[in-house]
CSV table of C-alpha atoms in Angstrom, one decimal:
chain,number,residue,atom,x,y,z
A,1,MET,CA,19.2,-67.2,-115.9
A,2,LYS,CA,16.7,-66.9,-113.0
A,3,PRO,CA,13.2,-68.1,-113.5
A,4,GLU,CA,11.8,-64.6,-112.7
A,5,THR,CA,14.0,-63.1,-115.3
A,6,GLU,CA,12.8,-65.6,-118.0
A,7,GLU,CA,9.2,-64.7,-117.0
A,8,PHE,CA,9.7,-61.0,-117.1
A,9,LYS,CA,11.3,-61.2,-120.6
A,10,LYS,CA,7.9,-62.5,-121.9
A,11,HIS,CA,6.0,-59.4,-120.7
A,12,TYR,CA,4.9,-57.4,-123.7
A,13,CYS,CA,4.1,-53.7,-123.1
A,14,TYR,CA,1.6,-52.1,-125.4
A,15,VAL,CA,1.1,-48.3,-125.0
A,16,ASP,CA,-0.6,-45.6,-127.0
A,17,LYS,CA,2.6,-44.8,-128.9
A,18,PHE,CA,2.1,-48.1,-130.8
A,19,ASN,CA,-1.6,-47.3,-131.8
A,20,VAL,CA,-0.6,-45.5,-135.1
A,21,PRO,CA,1.6,-48.3,-136.6
A,22,MET,CA,-0.9,-50.9,-135.5
A,23,SER,CA,-3.8,-49.0,-137.1
A,24,ILE,CA,-1.8,-48.6,-140.4
A,25,ILE,CA,-1.0,-52.3,-140.5
A,26,GLU,CA,-4.6,-53.2,-139.8
A,27,ASN,CA,-5.8,-50.9,-142.7
A,28,THR,CA,-3.1,-52.3,-145.0
A,29,VAL,CA,-4.3,-55.8,-144.4
A,30,LYS,CA,-8.0,-54.9,-144.6
A,31,TYR,CA,-7.8,-52.9,-147.8
A,32,ARG,CA,-5.0,-54.9,-149.5
A,33,GLU,CA,-7.1,-55.4,-152.7
A,34,TYR,CA,-7.4,-51.6,-153.1
A,35,GLU,CA,-3.9,-50.7,-152.0
A,36,THR,CA,-0.5,-51.0,-153.7
A,37,GLY,CA,0.8,-54.0,-151.8
A,38,GLY,CA,2.2,-53.1,-148.4
A,39,MET,CA,3.9,-50.7,-146.0
A,40,MET,CA,7.2,-50.1,-144.3
A,41,ILE,CA,8.0,-49.6,-140.6
A,42,LEU,CA,11.4,-47.9,-140.1
A,43,ALA,CA,13.2,-47.5,-136.8
A,44,PRO,CA,16.6,-48.0,-135.2
A,45,SER,CA,17.2,-51.5,-133.9
A,46,GLY,CA,15.5,-52.2,-130.6
A,47,SER,CA,12.8,-49.6,-130.9
A,48,GLY,CA,9.9,-52.0,-130.7
A,49,LYS,CA,9.0,-52.5,-134.4
A,50,SER,CA,9.5,-56.3,-134.3
A,51,SER,CA,7.3,-56.6,-131.2
A,52,ILE,CA,4.6,-54.7,-132.9
A,53,ALA,CA,4.6,-57.2,-135.8
A,54,SER,CA,4.5,-60.2,-133.4
A,55,LYS,CA,1.8,-58.6,-131.3
A,56,PHE,CA,-0.4,-57.9,-134.4
A,57,ILE,CA,-0.2,-61.5,-135.6
A,58,GLU,CA,-0.9,-62.8,-132.0
A,59,ASP,CA,-3.9,-60.5,-131.7
A,60,ASN,CA,-5.4,-61.4,-135.1
A,61,LYS,CA,-4.5,-65.0,-135.7
A,62,PHE,CA,-7.9,-66.3,-134.4
A,63,LYS,CA,-9.9,-63.6,-136.3
A,64,PRO,CA,-9.9,-64.7,-139.9
A,65,VAL,CA,-10.9,-62.1,-142.6
A,66,SER,CA,-12.7,-64.8,-144.5
A,67,ASN,CA,-13.7,-68.5,-144.3
A,68,ARG,CA,-10.7,-69.3,-146.5
A,69,ASP,CA,-8.1,-68.2,-144.0
A,70,ILE,CA,-5.9,-71.0,-142.8
A,71,LYS,CA,-2.9,-68.9,-141.7
A,72,PHE,CA,-3.6,-65.3,-140.9
A,73,GLY,CA,0.0,-64.1,-141.0
A,74,ILE,CA,3.7,-64.9,-140.7
A,75,TYR,CA,6.7,-63.1,-139.3
A,76,VAL,CA,10.1,-63.7,-140.7
A,77,GLU,CA,13.4,-62.2,-139.5
A,78,ALA,CA,16.3,-61.8,-141.9
A,79,SER,CA,19.0,-61.3,-139.2
A,80,GLY,CA,22.2,-63.0,-140.4
A,81,CYS,CA,20.5,-64.4,-143.5
A,82,SER,CA,21.4,-64.4,-147.2
A,83,LEU,CA,18.6,-63.8,-149.6
A,84,ASP,CA,18.3,-67.5,-150.3
A,85,GLU,CA,18.3,-68.3,-146.6
A,86,PHE,CA,15.6,-65.7,-146.1
A,87,LEU,CA,13.4,-67.4,-148.7
A,88,THR,CA,14.0,-70.6,-146.9
A,89,GLU,CA,12.8,-69.1,-143.7
A,90,ILE,CA,9.6,-67.8,-145.3
A,91,LEU,CA,8.9,-71.3,-146.6
A,92,ARG,CA,9.6,-72.7,-143.1
A,93,GLN,CA,7.0,-70.3,-141.6
A,94,LEU,CA,4.6,-71.4,-144.3
A,95,SER,CA,5.1,-75.0,-143.1
A,96,ASP,CA,6.7,-76.1,-146.4
A,97,PRO,CA,7.9,-79.7,-145.9
A,98,LYS,CA,11.3,-79.1,-147.5
A,99,PRO,CA,12.0,-75.4,-147.1
A,100,SER,CA,15.7,-75.6,-148.1
A,101,TYR,CA,15.0,-77.5,-151.3
A,102,GLY,CA,15.7,-75.9,-154.6
A,103,ASN,CA,17.2,-72.6,-155.8
A,104,MET,CA,15.7,-69.2,-155.4
A,105,GLY,CA,13.4,-69.3,-158.4
A,106,PRO,CA,11.5,-72.5,-157.4
A,107,LYS,CA,11.4,-71.2,-153.8
A,108,VAL,CA,9.7,-68.0,-154.8
A,109,SER,CA,7.1,-70.0,-156.8
A,110,ARG,CA,6.4,-72.2,-153.8
A,111,ILE,CA,6.1,-69.2,-151.5
A,112,ILE,CA,3.5,-67.7,-153.9
A,113,SER,CA,1.6,-70.9,-154.1
A,114,LEU,CA,1.5,-71.5,-150.3
A,115,ILE,CA,0.5,-67.9,-149.6
A,116,ASP,CA,-2.4,-68.4,-152.0
A,117,SER,CA,-3.5,-71.9,-150.7
A,118,LEU,CA,-3.2,-70.8,-147.0
A,119,ASN,CA,-4.9,-67.4,-147.8
A,120,VAL,CA,-2.2,-65.6,-145.8
A,121,ARG,CA,-3.3,-62.1,-145.1
A,122,VAL,CA,-0.1,-60.4,-144.0
A,123,VAL,CA,3.6,-61.2,-144.2
A,124,PHE,CA,6.1,-59.3,-142.0
A,125,LEU,CA,9.7,-59.3,-143.3
A,126,ASP,CA,11.9,-58.0,-140.5
A,127,GLU,CA,15.5,-56.7,-140.6
A,128,ILE,CA,15.0,-56.3,-144.4
A,129,GLN,CA,18.2,-54.2,-144.7
A,130,VAL,CA,20.2,-57.3,-144.0
A,131,ILE,CA,19.4,-58.9,-147.3
A,132,LEU,CA,20.2,-55.8,-149.4
A,133,PRO,CA,23.4,-56.1,-151.5
A,134,THR,CA,26.4,-54.7,-149.7
A,135,THR,CA,27.7,-53.4,-153.1
A,136,GLY,CA,24.6,-51.3,-153.6
A,137,ILE,CA,21.0,-51.8,-154.6
A,138,TYR,CA,19.7,-51.2,-158.1
A,139,PRO,CA,16.4,-51.7,-159.9
A,140,ASN,CA,17.7,-54.9,-161.4
A,141,SER,CA,19.0,-56.3,-158.1
A,142,LYS,CA,17.7,-59.8,-157.3
A,143,VAL,CA,16.1,-58.7,-154.1
A,144,VAL,CA,14.1,-56.0,-155.8
A,145,LYS,CA,12.9,-58.4,-158.6
A,146,ILE,CA,11.9,-61.1,-156.0
A,147,LEU,CA,10.0,-58.6,-153.8
A,148,LYS,CA,8.0,-57.2,-156.8
A,149,GLU,CA,7.1,-60.8,-157.9
A,150,LEU,CA,5.9,-61.7,-154.4
A,151,VAL,CA,3.8,-58.6,-154.1
A,152,ASN,CA,2.4,-58.8,-157.6
A,153,LYS,CA,1.5,-62.4,-157.5
A,154,THR,CA,0.0,-62.7,-154.0
A,155,SER,CA,-3.0,-61.1,-152.2
A,156,ALA,CA,-1.2,-60.8,-148.9
A,157,ALA,CA,-0.2,-57.5,-147.4
A,158,TRP,CA,3.6,-57.2,-147.2
A,159,VAL,CA,5.1,-55.2,-144.3
A,160,LEU,CA,8.8,-54.5,-144.6
A,161,ILE,CA,10.5,-53.8,-141.3
A,162,GLY,CA,14.0,-52.4,-140.9
A,163,ASP,CA,16.3,-49.6,-139.8
A,164,PRO,CA,16.3,-46.4,-141.8
A,165,SER,CA,18.8,-47.7,-144.3
A,166,ALA,CA,16.1,-50.2,-145.5
A,167,ARG,CA,14.4,-47.3,-147.2
A,168,SER,CA,16.9,-47.6,-150.1
A,169,ILE,CA,14.9,-50.5,-151.4
A,170,ILE,CA,12.0,-48.3,-152.3
A,171,ASP,CA,14.0,-45.2,-153.2
A,172,ILE,CA,15.8,-47.1,-155.9
A,173,ASP,CA,12.8,-48.4,-157.8
A,174,SER,CA,9.6,-46.5,-158.7
A,175,GLN,CA,7.5,-49.7,-158.9
A,176,ILE,CA,8.5,-50.7,-155.4
A,177,ARG,CA,7.9,-47.2,-154.2
A,178,GLU,CA,4.4,-47.3,-155.6
A,179,ARG,CA,3.7,-50.6,-153.9
A,180,PHE,CA,5.1,-49.5,-150.5
A,181,GLY,CA,3.8,-45.9,-150.3
A,182,LEU,CA,2.9,-46.1,-146.7
A,183,ILE,CA,6.0,-45.5,-144.5
A,184,HIS,CA,5.9,-45.2,-140.7
A,185,ASN,CA,8.9,-44.0,-138.8
A,186,LEU,CA,8.9,-45.3,-135.3
A,187,GLU,CA,11.1,-43.2,-133.0
A,188,PRO,CA,12.7,-44.5,-129.8
A,189,PHE,CA,11.1,-43.1,-126.6
A,190,ASN,CA,12.6,-39.7,-125.8
A,191,CYS,CA,12.2,-36.5,-123.7
A,192,LYS,CA,11.9,-33.9,-126.4
A,193,SER,CA,8.4,-32.7,-125.4
A,194,ASP,CA,5.9,-33.1,-122.6
A,195,GLU,CA,4.0,-35.6,-124.7
A,196,ASP,CA,7.2,-37.6,-125.4
A,197,VAL,CA,8.0,-37.7,-121.7
A,198,TYR,CA,4.5,-39.0,-121.0
A,199,GLU,CA,4.9,-41.7,-123.5
A,200,LEU,CA,8.2,-42.8,-122.0
A,201,LEU,CA,6.7,-42.8,-118.5
A,202,GLU,CA,3.7,-44.8,-119.7
A,203,TYR,CA,5.9,-47.4,-121.2
A,204,THR,CA,8.2,-47.5,-118.2
A,205,PHE,CA,5.4,-48.1,-115.7
A,206,GLU,CA,3.8,-50.7,-118.0
A,207,LEU,CA,7.1,-52.4,-118.1
A,208,LEU,CA,7.4,-52.3,-114.3
A,209,ARG,CA,3.9,-53.6,-113.8
A,210,LYS,CA,5.2,-57.2,-113.8
A,211,TYR,CA,8.7,-56.5,-112.6
A,212,PRO,CA,9.6,-59.1,-109.9
A,213,ARG,CA,11.7,-56.6,-107.8
A,214,LYS,CA,10.9,-53.5,-105.8
A,215,SER,CA,12.5,-50.4,-107.3
A,216,SER,CA,13.3,-47.4,-105.2
A,217,TYR,CA,14.9,-45.9,-108.3
A,218,PHE,CA,11.6,-45.6,-110.1
A,219,ARG,CA,9.4,-44.8,-107.1
A,220,VAL,CA,10.2,-41.2,-107.4
A,221,LEU,CA,8.4,-41.0,-110.8
A,222,ASN,CA,5.1,-42.4,-109.4
A,223,ASN,CA,3.6,-38.9,-108.7
A,224,TYR,CA,4.4,-37.8,-112.3
A,225,LEU,CA,2.2,-40.2,-114.2
A,226,ASP,CA,-1.4,-39.0,-113.9
A,227,GLU,CA,-4.1,-37.6,-116.1
A,228,GLY,CA,-2.7,-35.4,-118.9
A,229,VAL,CA,0.8,-34.1,-119.3
A,230,LYS,CA,2.6,-31.7,-117.0
A,231,PRO,CA,6.2,-30.6,-116.7
A,232,ILE,CA,8.7,-32.4,-114.5
A,233,LYS,CA,8.6,-30.7,-111.1
A,234,SER,CA,12.0,-31.3,-109.6
A,235,ASN,CA,15.6,-32.0,-110.4
A,236,ARG,CA,15.2,-35.4,-108.7
A,237,HIS,CA,12.5,-36.3,-111.3
A,238,GLU,CA,14.8,-35.2,-114.1
A,239,ASP,CA,17.7,-37.1,-112.8
A,240,HIS,CA,15.9,-40.4,-112.7
A,241,LEU,CA,14.0,-40.1,-116.0
A,242,TYR,CA,16.7,-38.6,-118.1
A,243,ARG,CA,19.4,-41.0,-116.9
A,244,PHE,CA,17.1,-44.0,-117.7
A,245,CYS,CA,16.2,-42.6,-121.1
A,246,LEU,CA,19.9,-42.0,-122.1
A,247,ALA,CA,21.1,-45.3,-120.6
A,248,THR,CA,18.7,-47.2,-122.8
A,249,LEU,CA,18.7,-44.7,-125.8
A,250,GLY,CA,14.9,-44.8,-125.3
A,251,LYS,CA,14.8,-48.3,-126.9
A,252,PRO,CA,12.4,-50.9,-125.4
A,253,ARG,CA,14.9,-53.7,-126.0
A,254,LEU,CA,17.7,-52.0,-124.0
A,255,MET,CA,15.2,-51.1,-121.2
A,256,ARG,CA,14.2,-54.7,-120.9
A,257,ASP,CA,17.8,-55.9,-121.0
A,258,LEU,CA,18.8,-53.4,-118.3
A,259,LEU,CA,16.0,-54.5,-116.0
A,260,CYS,CA,16.6,-58.2,-116.6
A,261,GLU,CA,20.2,-57.8,-115.6
A,262,ALA,CA,19.1,-55.9,-112.5
A,263,ILE,CA,17.0,-59.0,-111.6
A,264,GLU,CA,20.1,-61.2,-112.1
A,265,LEU,CA,22.1,-59.0,-109.7
A,266,THR,CA,19.6,-58.9,-106.9
A,267,ASP,CA,17.8,-61.3,-104.5
A,268,GLU,CA,14.0,-61.6,-104.5
A,269,ASP,CA,13.5,-59.1,-101.6
A,270,ALA,CA,16.2,-56.6,-102.7
A,271,GLN,CA,15.6,-53.1,-104.0
A,272,VAL,CA,16.7,-52.0,-107.5
A,273,THR,CA,18.7,-48.8,-106.7
A,274,ASN,CA,20.7,-46.4,-108.8
A,275,ARG,CA,23.8,-48.5,-107.8
A,276,ILE,CA,22.3,-51.7,-109.1
A,277,LEU,CA,21.3,-50.0,-112.4
A,278,GLN,CA,24.9,-48.7,-112.7
A,279,ASN,CA,26.3,-52.2,-112.5
A,280,ALA,CA,23.5,-53.7,-114.7
A,281,TRP,CA,24.1,-51.1,-117.4
A,282,THR,CA,27.9,-51.8,-117.4
A,283,ARG,CA,27.4,-55.5,-117.6
A,284,ARG,CA,24.6,-55.7,-120.2
A,285,VAL,CA,23.9,-52.5,-122.1
A,286,GLY,CA,27.1,-50.3,-122.0
A,287,GLU,CA,28.9,-51.5,-125.1
A,288,ARG,CA,25.8,-51.8,-127.2
A,289,SER,CA,24.7,-48.2,-126.4
A,290,GLY,CA,27.8,-46.6,-127.9
A,291,LEU,CA,28.1,-44.3,-124.9
A,292,SER,CA,31.5,-43.5,-123.5
A,293,PHE,CA,30.2,-43.0,-119.9
A,294,ASN,CA,27.7,-44.5,-117.5
A,295,PRO,CA,24.5,-42.3,-117.4
A,296,PHE,CA,23.7,-43.4,-113.9
A,297,VAL,CA,27.0,-41.9,-112.7
A,298,ALA,CA,27.6,-38.9,-114.9
A,299,SER,CA,26.6,-35.3,-114.1
A,300,MET,CA,23.2,-34.2,-115.3
A,301,GLU,CA,24.8,-31.6,-117.5
A,302,LYS,CA,26.7,-34.3,-119.3
A,303,VAL,CA,23.6,-36.5,-119.6
A,304,LYS,CA,21.6,-33.7,-121.2
A,305,ILE,CA,24.3,-32.7,-123.6
A,306,GLU,CA,24.5,-36.3,-124.8
A,307,MET,CA,20.7,-36.7,-125.0
A,308,THR,CA,20.5,-33.6,-127.1
A,309,ALA,CA,23.2,-34.9,-129.4
A,310,ARG,CA,21.3,-38.2,-129.8
A,311,ASN,CA,18.0,-36.4,-130.4
A,312,LEU,CA,16.5,-37.6,-127.1
A,313,TYR,CA,16.1,-34.2,-125.5
A,314,GLY,CA,15.5,-30.7,-126.7
C-alpha cells in the first residue's frame, strides 16, 4: 500500500450529522447515575458508528469527569468473537495482566472490579450482534444475564453498537430494555431530501480535504456546497453525486475504501476521473456492495431506480 494511502486512511471526518449521537453519548456518560445504564447506536455496517465511538474516547480521554478517573473509556469490538473471547477483549482493554485466564464468571467479576478501580466512565461494545446466540436470544440467555450484571454492578455508561439486528437484545428482556432506553438509528448518507444531500456533500468534501490526488470527478460539485441547502442544478451534478452515493451505499467505510483504491491506481500527479472510479469500485467495493452493476457506468435511470430500492433516493 502506498504511503499516501496509509496516511489518507487515518483522516477522520466529523460533520454535523454526527452531532446528535455524540451529544446523546455525552449526556449518557454525564448523567449515568440518573439514567438507566446506557444507550444503543444502530446502523448498517460501515455507516460510521464505530468511528463515532473512537472519536468520542479520543476527544474525552484527557478530560476526566472527576479526580478518580484513571481510564475515561474503552472501545471493544466483537467482530469474529465468541462471548468468552469478547469478555477477554474487554479485560485486555482494561489492562488486565491475564485477560484470557479463567472462565466467564470470574472474567465478569474482574471486569466489574477493574471498571470500578479505574473509574471507567464509558464502555463501547461494538458489533454486539456477533455475540448473540445464533439459535435465538431469550431472557435467560447468557449474554443477557452478563450484560445486566455488568450494567447493574458498575457506574460506567454502556454503549451498545451494532446493526439493526442487535436490537433483539433489548426487545427480548424488559430489564435490558429499561436500561437501554435511548436508541439512536444512524442512517447511511443518502439523497432523499435537500438536507440529506447537503450532509452527503459536507462529508464528501471533508473526506476530500486531505485527499492526495486531484479529482476532476468531484470538481463539478464544488459550486453546490455553499451556505444553506438548494436543489441540484443540472444533470451533470446529479450524475456525479448520485453515482457516488449508490456506489458506496452512502457508507463512510465504502467511500474511504473507494478513494483509497483510486490512490493505488494512480500516480501522484494523476487525476481521479470517472474511469478511475469505475475500476476502483470493481476492484475494492463491488462485491461488498451487493450491486449487480457498476454505478459509474450504468444509466442514470438505472442508478435512481436502484437508489430508490435501497432507500437512498426519493
